[in-house]
């Protein structure tokens, strides 16, 4: 799962930062560094999250099917942009739209970001 991958990334970062890789052979240290870079590329945005997210927002359901399946397993509601060529299976809140256009994706993210920001300020003011 993602939780195990994040734990592995944190372990690799700790080992590399503490200098424990200096005792390893050059090839082994390089292998660990490459593994850390690979994990960091995909998990850097979520590695410092303490708990599960309240909701998962997905642009391309077909491409992110693993994330949707894992969110369903964990009971996290899924909000997704669903194109006519995708199955809405596993999506709790369907937003019909084009998930291929970069302009459309930018618009969806701007609207979602504004809605989240408005909700946070409304909660703080009450």
Coordinates of N, CA and C in Angstrom, one line a residue:
X1 N 0.8 -1.2 0.0 CA 0.0 0.0 0.0 C 0.9 1.2 0.0
X2 N 0.2 2.4 -0.1 CA 0.9 3.6 -0.1 C 1.6 3.9 1.3
X3 N 0.9 3.4 2.3 CA 1.5 3.6 3.7 C 2.9 2.9 3.8
X4 N 3.0 1.7 3.3 CA 4.2 1.0 3.3 C 5.3 1.7 2.5
X5 N 4.9 2.2 1.3 CA 5.9 2.9 0.5 C 6.4 4.2 1.1
X6 N 5.5 4.9 1.8 CA 5.9 6.1 2.5 C 6.9 5.8 3.7
X7 N 6.6 4.7 4.4 CA 7.5 4.2 5.4 C 8.8 3.9 4.9
X8 N 8.9 3.2 3.7 CA 10.1 2.9 3.1 C 10.9 4.1 2.7
X9 N 10.2 5.1 2.1 CA 10.8 6.4 1.7 C 11.4 7.1 2.9
X10 N 10.7 7.1 4.0 CA 11.2 7.8 5.2 C 12.5 7.1 5.8
X11 N 12.4 5.7 5.7 CA 13.5 4.9 6.2 C 14.8 5.2 5.3
X12 N 14.6 5.2 4.0 CA 15.7 5.5 3.1 C 16.3 6.9 3.3
X13 N 15.4 7.9 3.5 CA 15.9 9.2 3.7 C 16.7 9.3 5.0
X14 N 16.2 8.6 6.1 CA 16.9 8.6 7.3 C 18.3 7.9 7.2
X15 N 18.3 6.8 6.5 CA 19.6 6.1 6.3 C 20.6 6.9 5.5
X16 N 20.1 7.6 4.4 CA 21.0 8.3 3.6 C 21.5 9.6 4.3
X17 N 20.6 10.3 5.0 CA 20.9 11.5 5.7 C 21.8 11.3 6.9
X18 N 21.7 10.1 7.6 CA 22.5 9.8 8.7 C 23.9 9.3 8.4
X19 N 24.1 9.1 7.1 CA 25.4 8.6 6.7 C 25.6 7.1 6.8
X20 N 24.6 6.4 7.0 CA 24.7 4.9 7.1 C 25.0 4.3 5.8
X21 N 24.8 5.0 4.7 CA 25.2 4.4 3.4 C 26.7 4.5 3.1
X22 N 27.4 5.3 3.9 CA 28.8 5.4 3.7 C 29.5 4.1 3.9
X23 N 28.9 3.2 4.7 CA 29.5 1.9 5.0 C 29.2 0.9 4.0
X24 N 28.3 1.2 3.1 CA 27.9 0.3 2.0 C 28.9 0.4 0.8
X25 N 28.8 -0.6 0.0 CA 29.5 -0.5 -1.3 C 28.9 0.6 -2.1
X26 N 29.7 1.1 -3.1 CA 29.2 2.2 -3.9 C 28.0 1.8 -4.7
X27 N 27.9 0.6 -5.2 CA 26.8 0.1 -6.0 C 25.5 0.0 -5.1
X28 N 25.7 -0.5 -3.9 CA 24.5 -0.6 -3.0 C 24.0 0.8 -2.6
X29 N 24.9 1.7 -2.3 CA 24.5 3.1 -2.0 C 23.8 3.8 -3.1
X30 N 24.3 3.6 -4.3 CA 23.7 4.2 -5.5 C 22.3 3.6 -5.7
X31 N 22.2 2.3 -5.5 CA 20.9 1.6 -5.6 C 19.9 2.2 -4.6
X32 N 20.3 2.4 -3.4 CA 19.4 3.0 -2.4 C 19.0 4.4 -2.8
X33 N 20.0 5.2 -3.3 CA 19.7 6.6 -3.7 C 18.7 6.6 -4.8
X34 N 18.9 5.7 -5.8 CA 17.9 5.7 -6.9 C 16.5 5.3 -6.4
X35 N 16.4 4.4 -5.5 CA 15.1 4.0 -4.9 C 14.5 5.1 -4.2
X36 N 15.3 5.9 -3.5 CA 14.8 7.1 -2.8 C 14.3 8.1 -3.7
X37 N 15.0 8.3 -4.8 CA 14.6 9.3 -5.8 C 13.2 8.9 -6.5
X38 N 13.1 7.6 -6.7 CA 11.9 7.1 -7.3 C 10.7 7.3 -6.4
X39 N 10.9 6.9 -5.1 CA 9.8 7.1 -4.2 C 9.5 8.6 -4.0
X40 N 10.5 9.4 -3.9 CA 10.4 10.9 -3.7 C 9.6 11.5 -4.9
X41 N 9.8 11.0 -6.1 CA 9.2 11.5 -7.3 C 7.7 11.3 -7.2
X42 N 7.2 10.2 -6.7 CA 5.8 9.9 -6.6 C 5.1 10.2 -5.3
X43 N 5.9 10.2 -4.2 CA 5.2 10.3 -2.9 C 5.6 11.6 -2.1
X44 N 6.4 12.5 -2.7 CA 6.8 13.7 -2.0 C 5.7 14.6 -1.5
X45 N 4.6 14.6 -2.2 CA 3.5 15.5 -1.9 C 2.7 15.0 -0.7
X46 N 2.8 13.7 -0.4 CA 1.9 13.1 0.6 C 2.7 12.4 1.8
X47 N 4.0 12.5 1.7 CA 4.8 11.8 2.7 C 4.7 12.3 4.1
X48 N 4.3 13.6 4.2 CA 4.2 14.2 5.6 C 2.7 14.3 6.1
X49 N 1.8 13.6 5.4 CA 0.4 13.6 5.9 C 0.4 12.6 7.1
X50 N -0.3 13.1 8.2 CA -0.4 12.3 9.4 C -1.5 11.3 9.3
X51 N -2.6 11.5 8.6 CA -3.7 10.6 8.6 C -4.2 10.5 7.2
X52 N -5.4 9.8 7.1 CA -6.0 9.6 5.9 C -6.7 10.9 5.4
X53 N -6.8 11.2 4.1 CA -7.4 12.4 3.6 C -9.0 12.2 3.8
X54 N -9.6 13.4 3.9 CA -11.1 13.4 4.0 C -11.8 13.0 2.7
X55 N -11.2 13.3 1.6 CA -11.7 13.0 0.3 C -10.6 12.9 -0.7
X56 N -10.9 12.2 -1.8 CA -9.9 12.0 -2.9 C -10.5 12.7 -4.1
X57 N -9.8 13.6 -4.7 CA -10.2 14.3 -5.9 C -9.4 13.8 -7.1
X58 N -10.0 13.2 -8.1 CA -9.4 12.5 -9.2 C -9.8 13.2 -10.5
X59 N -8.8 13.4 -11.4 CA -9.1 14.0 -12.7 C -9.4 12.9 -13.7
X60 N -8.5 11.9 -13.8 CA -8.6 10.8 -14.8 C -8.8 9.5 -14.1
X61 N -10.1 9.0 -14.0 CA -10.4 7.8 -13.2 C -9.7 6.6 -13.9
X62 N -9.7 6.6 -15.2 CA -9.1 5.4 -15.9 C -7.6 5.3 -15.6
X63 N -6.9 6.4 -15.5 CA -5.4 6.4 -15.2 C -5.1 6.2 -13.8
X64 N -6.0 6.7 -12.9 CA -5.8 6.6 -11.4 C -6.6 5.5 -10.8
X65 N -6.9 4.4 -11.5 CA -7.8 3.4 -11.0 C -7.2 2.7 -9.7
X66 N -5.9 2.7 -9.5 CA -5.4 2.1 -8.3 C -5.7 3.0 -7.1
X67 N -5.6 4.3 -7.2 CA -5.9 5.3 -6.2 C -7.4 5.2 -5.8
X68 N -8.2 5.1 -6.8 CA -9.7 5.0 -6.6 C -10.0 3.7 -5.8
X69 N -9.4 2.6 -6.2 CA -9.6 1.3 -5.5 C -9.1 1.3 -4.1
X70 N -8.0 1.9 -3.9 CA -7.4 2.0 -2.5 C -8.3 2.9 -1.6
X71 N -8.8 4.0 -2.2 CA -9.7 4.9 -1.5 C -11.0 4.2 -1.1
X72 N -11.5 3.4 -2.0 CA -12.7 2.6 -1.7 C -12.5 1.6 -0.6
X73 N -11.3 1.0 -0.6 CA -11.0 0.0 0.5 C -10.9 0.7 1.8
X74 N -10.4 1.9 1.8 CA -10.2 2.6 3.1 C -11.4 3.5 3.5
X75 N -12.4 3.5 2.6 CA -13.7 4.2 3.0 C -13.6 5.7 2.8
X76 N -12.6 6.1 1.9 CA -12.5 7.5 1.6 C -13.4 7.9 0.4
X77 N -14.2 8.9 0.5 CA -15.1 9.2 -0.6 C -14.3 9.8 -1.8
X78 N -14.7 9.4 -3.0 CA -14.0 9.8 -4.2 C -14.8 10.8 -5.0
X79 N -14.2 11.9 -5.3 CA -14.9 12.9 -6.2 C -14.0 12.9 -7.5
X80 N -14.7 12.7 -8.7 CA -13.9 12.5 -9.9 C -14.5 13.2 -11.1
X81 N -13.6 13.7 -12.0 CA -14.0 14.1 -13.3 C -14.1 12.8 -14.1
X82 N -15.3 12.5 -14.7 CA -15.5 11.3 -15.4 C -15.8 11.6 -16.8
X83 N -15.0 11.2 -17.8 CA -15.2 11.4 -19.2 C -16.1 10.3 -19.7
X84 N -16.6 10.5 -20.9 CA -17.6 9.6 -21.5 C -16.9 8.2 -21.8
X85 N -15.6 8.2 -21.9 CA -14.9 6.9 -22.2 C -14.4 6.2 -20.9
X86 N -14.9 6.6 -19.7 CA -14.5 6.0 -18.5 C -15.7 5.5 -17.7
X87 N -15.4 4.5 -17.0 CA -16.4 3.9 -16.1 C -16.4 4.6 -14.8
X88 N -17.6 5.0 -14.3 CA -17.6 5.7 -13.0 C -17.6 4.8 -11.8
X89 N -17.3 3.5 -12.0 CA -17.3 2.6 -10.9 C -16.3 3.0 -9.8
X90 N -16.8 3.0 -8.6 CA -15.9 3.3 -7.5 C -15.9 4.8 -7.1
X91 N -16.6 5.6 -7.9 CA -16.6 7.1 -7.7 C -17.9 7.4 -7.0
X92 N -17.8 8.1 -5.9 CA -18.9 8.5 -5.1 C -19.6 9.7 -5.6
X93 N -18.9 10.7 -6.1 CA -19.4 12.0 -6.6 C -18.8 12.2 -8.0
X94 N -19.7 12.1 -9.0 CA -19.3 12.1 -10.4 C -19.5 13.6 -10.9
X95 N -18.4 14.1 -11.5 CA -18.5 15.4 -12.2 C -18.2 15.0 -13.7
X96 N -19.2 15.1 -14.5 CA -19.0 14.8 -16.0 C -18.2 15.9 -16.6
X97 N -17.2 15.5 -17.4 CA -16.3 16.5 -18.0 C -15.2 15.9 -18.8
X98 N -14.4 16.7 -19.4 CA -13.3 16.3 -20.3 C -12.1 16.2 -19.4
X99 N -11.5 15.0 -19.3 CA -10.3 14.9 -18.5 C -9.0 14.9 -19.4
X100 N -9.1 15.2 -20.6 CA -8.0 15.2 -21.5 C -7.4 16.6 -21.8
X101 N -8.2 17.6 -21.7 CA -7.8 18.9 -22.0 C -7.1 19.6 -20.9
X102 N -5.9 20.1 -21.1 CA -5.2 20.8 -20.0 C -5.9 22.0 -19.5
X103 N -6.5 22.7 -20.4 CA -7.3 23.9 -20.0 C -8.5 23.5 -19.1
X104 N -9.1 22.4 -19.4 CA -10.3 22.0 -18.6 C -9.8 21.5 -17.2
X105 N -8.6 20.8 -17.2 CA -8.1 20.3 -15.9 C -7.7 21.5 -15.1
X106 N -7.1 22.6 -15.7 CA -6.7 23.8 -14.9 C -8.0 24.4 -14.3
X107 N -9.1 24.5 -15.1 CA -10.3 25.1 -14.6 C -10.9 24.2 -13.5
X108 N -10.9 22.9 -13.6 CA -11.4 22.0 -12.5 C -10.6 22.3 -11.2
X109 N -9.3 22.3 -11.3 CA -8.5 22.5 -10.1 C -8.7 23.9 -9.5
X110 N -8.8 24.9 -10.3 CA -9.1 26.2 -9.8 C -10.4 26.3 -9.0
X111 N -11.4 25.7 -9.6 CA -12.7 25.7 -9.0 C -12.7 24.9 -7.7
X112 N -12.1 23.7 -7.7 CA -12.0 22.9 -6.5 C -11.2 23.6 -5.4
X113 N -10.1 24.2 -5.8 CA -9.3 24.9 -4.9 C -10.0 26.1 -4.2
X114 N -10.8 26.8 -5.0 CA -11.6 27.9 -4.5 C -12.6 27.4 -3.5
X115 N -13.3 26.3 -3.9 CA -14.3 25.8 -3.0 C -13.7 25.3 -1.7
X116 N -12.6 24.7 -1.7 CA -11.9 24.2 -0.5 C -11.5 25.4 0.4
X117 N -11.0 26.4 -0.3 CA -10.6 27.6 0.4 C -11.8 28.3 1.1
X118 N -12.9 28.4 0.3 CA -14.1 29.1 0.9 C -14.6 28.3 2.1
X119 N -14.6 26.9 2.0 CA -15.1 26.1 3.0 C -14.3 26.2 4.3
X120 N -13.0 26.3 4.1 CA -12.1 26.5 5.3 C -12.3 27.8 6.0
X121 N -12.5 28.9 5.2 CA -12.7 30.2 5.8 C -14.1 30.2 6.5
X122 N -15.1 29.5 5.9 CA -16.4 29.5 6.5 C -16.4 28.7 7.8
X123 N -15.6 27.7 7.9 CA -15.5 26.9 9.1 C -14.8 27.7 10.2
X124 N -13.7 28.4 9.8 CA -12.9 29.2 10.8 C -13.8 30.3 11.4
X125 N -14.6 30.9 10.5 CA -15.4 32.0 11.0 C -16.6 31.6 11.9
X126 N -17.0 30.4 11.9 CA -18.1 29.9 12.8 C -17.6 29.5 14.1

